[in-house]
Short mmCIF file of C-alpha atoms in Angstrom, two decimals:
data_model
loop_
_atom_site.label_atom_id
_atom_site.label_comp_id
_atom_site.label_asym_id
_atom_site.label_seq_id
_atom_site.Cartn_x
_atom_site.Cartn_y
_atom_site.Cartn_z
CA MET A 1 -3.81 36.48 -30.33
CA SER A 2 -4.67 33.58 -32.21
CA THR A 3 -0.82 32.38 -32.39
CA VAL A 4 -0.82 32.71 -28.83
CA ALA A 5 -4.31 30.64 -28.47
CA ALA A 6 -2.76 27.98 -30.47
CA GLN A 7 0.22 27.88 -28.70
CA SER A 8 -1.76 27.63 -25.00
CA THR A 9 -3.67 24.98 -26.36
CA THR A 10 -0.53 22.70 -27.48
CA SER A 11 1.13 23.44 -23.95
CA LYS A 12 -2.24 22.37 -21.90
CA ASP A 13 -2.78 18.98 -24.16
CA ASN A 14 0.40 17.93 -24.96
CA SER A 15 -1.49 15.08 -26.83
CA ILE A 16 -2.67 17.01 -29.11
CA ARG A 17 0.39 18.75 -30.25
CA VAL A 18 2.07 15.14 -31.12
CA THR A 19 -0.93 13.56 -32.69
CA ARG A 20 -1.69 16.07 -34.65
CA PRO A 21 1.70 15.87 -37.24
CA ILE A 22 1.81 12.08 -36.75
CA ALA A 23 -1.51 11.36 -37.96
CA SER A 24 -0.91 13.58 -41.21
CA THR A 25 2.35 11.59 -41.54
CA SER A 26 0.72 8.38 -40.99
CA LYS A 27 -1.91 8.74 -43.32
CA ASP A 28 0.43 9.11 -46.22
CA THR A 29 2.94 6.74 -45.31
CA LYS A 30 0.05 4.01 -45.07
CA SER A 31 -0.75 4.79 -48.28
CA TYR A 32 2.46 4.11 -49.55
CA VAL A 33 3.00 1.52 -47.13
CA HIS A 34 0.19 -0.52 -48.83
CA PHE A 35 1.48 -0.28 -52.27
CA VAL A 36 4.75 -1.98 -51.06
CA ALA A 37 3.41 -4.48 -48.83
CA GLY A 38 1.06 -5.83 -51.43
CA GLY A 39 4.02 -5.86 -53.77
CA VAL A 40 6.41 -7.80 -51.78
CA GLY A 41 3.59 -10.14 -50.31
CA GLY A 42 2.96 -11.23 -54.05
CA LEU A 43 6.43 -11.63 -54.86
CA VAL A 44 7.20 -13.66 -52.20
CA GLY A 45 3.77 -15.92 -52.36
CA ALA A 46 4.00 -16.55 -56.32
CA VAL A 47 7.67 -17.82 -55.94
CA CYS A 48 6.63 -20.08 -53.17
CA THR A 49 4.11 -21.69 -54.94
CA SER A 50 5.10 -21.21 -58.47
CA PRO A 51 5.07 -25.25 -59.32
CA LEU A 52 1.60 -26.05 -58.11
CA ASP A 53 0.42 -22.45 -60.27
CA VAL A 54 1.92 -24.38 -63.41
CA VAL A 55 0.40 -27.51 -62.32
CA LYS A 56 -3.04 -25.92 -61.83
CA THR A 57 -2.80 -24.37 -64.91
CA ARG A 58 -1.95 -27.56 -66.67
CA LEU A 59 -5.10 -29.34 -65.09
CA GLN A 60 -7.72 -26.58 -66.01
CA SER A 61 -6.63 -26.79 -69.64
CA THR A 62 -8.14 -28.65 -72.74
CA PHE A 63 -5.04 -29.61 -73.87
CA TYR A 64 -4.52 -31.74 -70.31
CA GLN A 65 -7.81 -33.01 -70.82
CA GLN A 66 -6.94 -34.08 -74.37
CA GLY A 67 -4.01 -36.31 -73.42
CA ILE A 68 -1.32 -34.25 -74.11
CA GLU A 69 0.25 -34.77 -70.58
CA LYS A 70 0.53 -38.83 -71.09
CA GLY A 71 0.82 -41.36 -68.32
CA ILE A 72 -1.77 -39.32 -65.95
CA LYS A 73 -5.38 -40.78 -66.29
CA HIS A 74 -8.10 -38.52 -65.31
CA THR A 75 -10.38 -38.70 -62.48
CA GLY A 76 -13.21 -37.14 -61.04
CA SER A 77 -13.15 -37.67 -57.26
CA VAL A 78 -11.85 -35.30 -54.62
CA LEU A 79 -8.68 -37.97 -53.55
CA GLY A 80 -8.17 -38.16 -57.70
CA HIS A 81 -7.54 -34.79 -57.99
CA PHE A 82 -4.75 -35.16 -55.31
CA ILE A 83 -3.14 -38.26 -57.19
CA GLU A 84 -3.42 -36.17 -60.71
CA THR A 85 -1.66 -32.85 -59.03
CA GLY A 86 1.32 -35.20 -57.38
CA LYS A 87 1.34 -37.61 -60.56
CA LEU A 88 1.97 -34.30 -62.96
CA LEU A 89 4.64 -32.64 -60.14
CA VAL A 90 6.63 -35.68 -60.60
CA GLN A 91 5.87 -35.71 -64.58
CA ILE A 92 7.06 -32.10 -65.10
CA LYS A 93 10.35 -32.85 -63.01
CA GLN A 94 10.75 -36.00 -65.20
CA ILE A 95 10.14 -34.42 -69.16
CA GLU A 96 10.94 -30.82 -68.55
CA GLY A 97 13.37 -30.69 -65.23
CA PHE A 98 13.74 -28.30 -62.05
CA GLN A 99 13.00 -25.38 -64.58
CA GLY A 100 9.45 -26.39 -65.67
CA TYR A 101 8.11 -25.72 -61.99
CA PHE A 102 8.84 -22.27 -63.05
CA LYS A 103 7.39 -21.97 -66.30
CA GLY A 104 5.67 -18.89 -66.47
CA LEU A 105 7.08 -16.99 -63.12
CA GLY A 106 8.76 -14.29 -65.24
CA PRO A 107 5.15 -12.84 -66.49
CA ASN A 108 3.80 -13.68 -63.19
CA LEU A 109 6.16 -12.21 -61.30
CA ILE A 110 5.67 -9.10 -63.27
CA GLY A 111 2.03 -8.95 -63.26
CA VAL A 112 1.97 -10.23 -59.45
CA ILE A 113 3.91 -7.39 -57.84
CA PRO A 114 2.34 -4.55 -59.66
CA ALA A 115 -1.09 -6.33 -59.48
CA ARG A 116 -0.75 -6.69 -55.66
CA ALA A 117 0.42 -3.66 -54.86
CA ILE A 118 -2.13 -1.76 -57.19
CA ASN A 119 -5.13 -4.42 -54.98
CA PHE A 120 -4.09 -3.41 -51.74
CA TYR A 121 -3.50 0.12 -52.40
CA ALA A 122 -6.68 0.49 -54.10
CA TYR A 123 -8.48 -1.27 -51.05
CA GLY A 124 -6.85 0.54 -48.34
CA ASN A 125 -7.50 4.05 -49.98
CA GLY A 126 -10.89 2.41 -51.31
CA LYS A 127 -11.57 1.60 -47.63
CA LYS A 128 -10.76 5.13 -46.26
CA TYR A 129 -12.61 6.74 -48.89
CA TYR A 130 -16.21 4.53 -48.49
CA SER A 131 -15.60 4.83 -44.74
CA GLU A 132 -16.21 8.96 -44.92
CA LEU A 133 -18.93 8.04 -47.20
CA ASN A 134 -20.16 5.61 -44.46
CA TYR A 135 -20.24 8.50 -41.55
CA GLY A 136 -16.84 7.08 -40.79
CA LYS A 137 -17.77 3.71 -40.06
CA GLU A 138 -15.89 1.03 -41.30
CA THR A 139 -18.68 -1.78 -41.92
CA ALA A 140 -18.94 -5.10 -43.96
CA ILE A 141 -20.26 -3.18 -47.07
CA VAL A 142 -17.51 -0.32 -46.86
CA HIS A 143 -14.94 -3.73 -47.28
CA LEU A 144 -17.22 -5.22 -49.78
CA ALA A 145 -17.23 -1.86 -52.11
CA SER A 146 -13.19 -1.34 -51.20
CA ALA A 147 -12.64 -4.95 -52.38
CA ALA A 148 -14.38 -5.23 -55.69
CA THR A 149 -13.60 -1.40 -56.78
CA ALA A 150 -9.55 -2.80 -56.51
CA GLY A 151 -10.53 -5.98 -58.03
CA ILE A 152 -11.79 -4.20 -61.23
CA ILE A 153 -9.18 -2.13 -61.60
CA THR A 154 -6.44 -4.92 -60.76
CA SER A 155 -8.23 -7.43 -63.19
CA THR A 156 -8.27 -4.39 -66.06
CA VAL A 157 -4.77 -3.25 -65.65
CA THR A 158 -3.06 -6.59 -65.63
CA ASN A 159 -4.83 -8.74 -67.83
CA PRO A 160 -2.35 -9.02 -70.92
CA ILE A 161 0.13 -10.10 -68.32
CA TRP A 162 -1.78 -13.22 -66.97
CA VAL A 163 -2.59 -14.27 -70.87
CA VAL A 164 1.19 -14.36 -71.46
CA LYS A 165 1.72 -16.55 -68.34
CA THR A 166 -0.78 -18.69 -69.13
CA ARG A 167 0.32 -19.30 -72.84
CA LEU A 168 3.97 -19.83 -71.36
CA GLN A 169 2.69 -22.65 -68.74
CA LEU A 170 0.82 -24.36 -71.33
CA GLN A 171 4.12 -25.24 -72.83
CA GLY A 172 5.29 -28.83 -72.98
CA LYS A 173 8.79 -29.46 -74.09
CA LYS A 174 8.32 -28.36 -77.28
CA ARG A 175 8.67 -24.78 -76.60
CA ILE A 176 6.66 -22.44 -78.90
CA TYR A 177 7.83 -19.16 -77.46
CA ALA A 178 11.35 -18.06 -76.67
CA ASN A 179 10.08 -15.51 -73.92
CA SER A 180 7.83 -13.45 -72.02
CA LEU A 181 8.22 -10.69 -74.65
CA ASP A 182 8.27 -13.16 -77.69
CA CYS A 183 5.03 -14.32 -76.30
CA ALA A 184 3.52 -11.40 -75.85
CA TRP A 185 4.19 -10.28 -79.44
CA SER A 186 2.85 -13.06 -81.01
CA ILE A 187 0.08 -13.15 -79.44
CA PHE A 188 -0.44 -9.30 -80.65
CA SER A 189 0.73 -9.97 -83.98
CA LYS A 190 -1.64 -13.07 -84.46
CA GLU A 191 -4.47 -11.92 -82.65
CA GLY A 192 -3.99 -8.30 -82.16
CA VAL A 193 -4.88 -6.24 -79.03
CA LYS A 194 -8.20 -8.32 -78.22
CA GLY A 195 -6.02 -11.38 -77.74
CA LEU A 196 -4.12 -9.86 -75.07
CA TYR A 197 -7.59 -9.72 -73.25
CA LYS A 198 -8.60 -13.04 -73.58
CA GLY A 199 -10.86 -14.04 -70.45
CA MET A 200 -11.28 -10.56 -69.31
CA SER A 201 -14.91 -10.97 -68.87
CA ALA A 202 -13.94 -14.08 -66.45
CA SER A 203 -11.38 -11.99 -64.43
CA TYR A 204 -14.34 -9.39 -63.68
CA LEU A 205 -16.13 -12.61 -62.60
CA GLY A 206 -13.51 -13.19 -60.54
CA VAL A 207 -13.75 -10.27 -58.40
CA ALA A 208 -16.08 -11.83 -56.61
CA GLU A 209 -13.47 -14.13 -55.12
CA GLY A 210 -11.56 -11.28 -53.88
CA THR A 211 -14.35 -9.24 -52.60
CA ILE A 212 -15.54 -12.33 -50.63
CA GLN A 213 -11.83 -12.95 -49.38
CA TRP A 214 -11.68 -9.43 -48.51
CA VAL A 215 -14.57 -9.64 -46.28
CA ILE A 216 -14.21 -12.96 -44.69
CA TYR A 217 -10.61 -11.41 -43.77
CA GLU A 218 -11.49 -8.35 -42.24
CA ASN A 219 -14.08 -10.07 -40.07
CA LEU A 220 -11.70 -12.95 -39.00
CA LYS A 221 -8.76 -10.41 -38.20
CA LYS A 222 -11.53 -8.94 -36.31
CA ARG A 223 -12.28 -11.77 -34.34
CA TRP A 224 -8.29 -13.47 -34.12
CA ALA A 225 -6.11 -11.12 -34.37
CA HIS A 226 -7.45 -8.01 -32.37
CA SER A 227 -9.30 -9.61 -29.29
CA PRO A 228 -8.54 -8.08 -25.62
CA ALA A 229 -7.42 -11.76 -24.39
CA GLN A 230 -4.83 -11.83 -27.07
CA MET A 231 -3.78 -8.53 -26.81
CA GLU A 232 -2.68 -9.44 -23.10
CA ASN A 233 -0.60 -12.25 -24.11
CA LYS A 234 3.32 -11.68 -22.84
CA LEU A 235 4.68 -13.65 -25.54
CA THR A 236 5.21 -10.43 -28.21
CA VAL A 237 6.88 -10.26 -31.73
CA GLY A 238 8.07 -6.51 -33.42
CA GLY A 239 5.94 -5.39 -30.65
CA LYS A 240 2.82 -7.52 -31.74
CA SER A 241 1.00 -10.54 -29.73
CA ALA A 242 2.13 -13.79 -31.78
CA GLN A 243 -1.54 -14.81 -31.64
CA ALA A 244 -2.13 -11.70 -33.28
CA TRP A 245 0.16 -12.57 -36.06
CA PHE A 246 -1.31 -16.61 -36.03
CA GLY A 247 -4.36 -15.02 -36.16
CA ASN A 248 -4.00 -12.86 -39.35
CA LEU A 249 -2.41 -15.85 -40.82
CA GLY A 250 -5.44 -18.13 -40.37
CA ALA A 251 -7.43 -15.03 -41.18
CA ALA A 252 -6.12 -14.92 -44.78
CA ALA A 253 -5.71 -18.72 -44.90
CA VAL A 254 -9.73 -19.45 -44.39
CA ALA A 255 -10.47 -16.13 -46.29
CA LYS A 256 -8.80 -17.47 -49.33
CA LEU A 257 -10.24 -21.30 -48.93
CA VAL A 258 -13.74 -20.50 -48.85
CA ALA A 259 -13.43 -17.63 -51.68
CA ALA A 260 -11.74 -19.97 -53.75
CA CYS A 261 -13.86 -22.69 -53.34
CA VAL A 262 -17.20 -20.70 -53.97
CA ALA A 263 -15.48 -19.01 -57.36
CA TYR A 264 -13.49 -21.85 -58.37
CA PRO A 265 -15.19 -22.54 -61.68
CA HIS A 266 -14.76 -19.24 -63.00
CA GLU A 267 -10.72 -20.00 -62.94
CA VAL A 268 -11.30 -23.15 -65.42
CA ILE A 269 -13.11 -20.49 -68.06
CA ARG A 270 -10.66 -17.88 -67.62
CA THR A 271 -7.88 -20.39 -68.74
CA ARG A 272 -10.05 -21.85 -71.63
CA LEU A 273 -10.56 -18.74 -72.85
CA ARG A 274 -6.92 -17.61 -72.99
CA GLU A 275 -5.88 -20.84 -74.56
CA PRO A 276 -3.54 -19.91 -77.76
CA VAL A 277 -6.19 -20.35 -81.19
CA PRO A 278 -5.63 -23.84 -82.85
CA LYS A 279 -3.85 -24.41 -86.28
CA ASN A 280 -7.31 -24.45 -88.35
CA GLY A 281 -8.03 -21.05 -86.67
CA ILE A 282 -11.49 -22.09 -85.02
CA VAL A 283 -12.09 -20.60 -81.47
CA LYS A 284 -13.24 -23.06 -79.55
CA TYR A 285 -14.15 -20.91 -76.96
CA THR A 286 -15.91 -17.26 -77.01
CA GLY A 287 -17.57 -16.06 -73.80
CA ILE A 288 -18.21 -16.88 -70.53
CA LEU A 289 -21.53 -18.69 -70.67
CA GLN A 290 -20.36 -20.37 -73.98
CA THR A 291 -17.38 -22.08 -72.01
CA LEU A 292 -19.37 -22.65 -69.23
CA LYS A 293 -22.06 -24.66 -70.94
CA LEU A 294 -19.61 -26.37 -73.37
CA VAL A 295 -17.25 -27.82 -70.73
CA ALA A 296 -20.04 -28.96 -68.72
CA LYS A 297 -21.68 -30.77 -71.60
CA GLU A 298 -18.86 -32.37 -73.07
CA GLU A 299 -16.49 -33.05 -69.93
CA GLY A 300 -19.20 -32.43 -67.31
CA ILE A 301 -19.76 -30.50 -64.09
CA VAL A 302 -16.49 -32.03 -62.37
CA ALA A 303 -14.39 -30.33 -65.41
CA LEU A 304 -15.47 -27.18 -64.07
CA TYR A 305 -13.43 -28.34 -60.99
CA GLY A 306 -10.24 -29.48 -62.81
CA GLY A 307 -6.92 -28.34 -60.71
CA MET A 308 -8.98 -27.42 -57.85
CA SER A 309 -6.74 -29.27 -55.58
CA ALA A 310 -3.58 -27.74 -57.11
CA HIS A 311 -5.31 -24.62 -56.93
CA LEU A 312 -6.01 -24.72 -53.26
CA MET A 313 -2.45 -26.18 -52.49
CA ARG A 314 -1.13 -22.73 -53.80
CA VAL A 315 -3.45 -20.00 -52.93
CA VAL A 316 -4.11 -21.14 -49.44
CA PRO A 317 -0.65 -20.85 -48.62
CA ASN A 318 -0.15 -18.17 -50.77
CA ALA A 319 -2.31 -15.91 -49.19
CA ALA A 320 -1.11 -16.89 -45.93
CA ILE A 321 2.40 -16.03 -46.92
CA MET A 322 1.44 -12.44 -48.67
CA PHE A 323 -1.21 -11.16 -46.19
CA PHE A 324 1.52 -12.07 -43.59
CA CYS A 325 4.14 -9.79 -45.40
CA TYR A 326 1.57 -7.74 -46.08
CA GLU A 327 0.63 -7.05 -42.54
CA ALA A 328 4.38 -7.31 -41.27
CA ILE A 329 5.20 -4.01 -43.56
CA LEU A 330 2.02 -2.42 -42.67
CA HIS A 331 2.86 -2.90 -38.90
CA SER A 332 6.67 -2.00 -39.21
CA PHE A 333 6.33 0.92 -41.38
CA GLY A 334 2.67 1.95 -41.18
#
């Protein structure tokens, strides 16, 4: 009897028969696609913007400020930061060759791929979980909680990789480490497990940047990529309006720009905390507040924004590329 009723319901409402299995399959597929899309987006973005990542790390570092990178005059003006970035890009090519632009790219990719995959996966599923707790409503609070959760998980898992990447990027012409594994073993043998987790506290502080970025992105994406006027646009790419694609790109770029400007000092603090231990064995930077106060005292507040021009030149297009790849894969397979 119950079987007949089910069949009758199915025959009367064909949409129910089709929708139910697809909804179940889609839910599983989306969880998987979030993971893959995040990894692919991170990979493409990291490769494209690697030279500026190297420059940014050096501009944030004590070693650069002390003049190890010769021939570049440090200045605190906004224009000066962009001039520094350009000069350092030229200098790296002259002294270290083209490969100098990709120092630390190995551990960066090893870190970026799982980091982005984990972050997008945790965010996507976290959004689903928190929405259920919020009676099925997807609000800004849901986005905020999801982004914070994803950021904490990602930072904890991948911190050792970023420490290795930072050390490799701080190498000049003279190579200290043969490769990523040699660098990791050197840190572990000399500084212990604790050495691989340097800058962890600053990474947690950086979760705020990711949270701000996700919240702004979700809001702008709804405004720019899914408005009725745009959906009526005749020009479509892959079944999605061209304006919607550009809306996603714009939302990702603006969200990252705002978030990066607000939270940038934590980048400098994190780089200082991950610097190699000096030969005298005296560790200069020991914690977030101590580093913040010491940098401000010795070098001025402007030092907390060292490398910001290179950082913005890198992370804004990086975010646009990464989120575009993410949305494209999600749209195609999710």
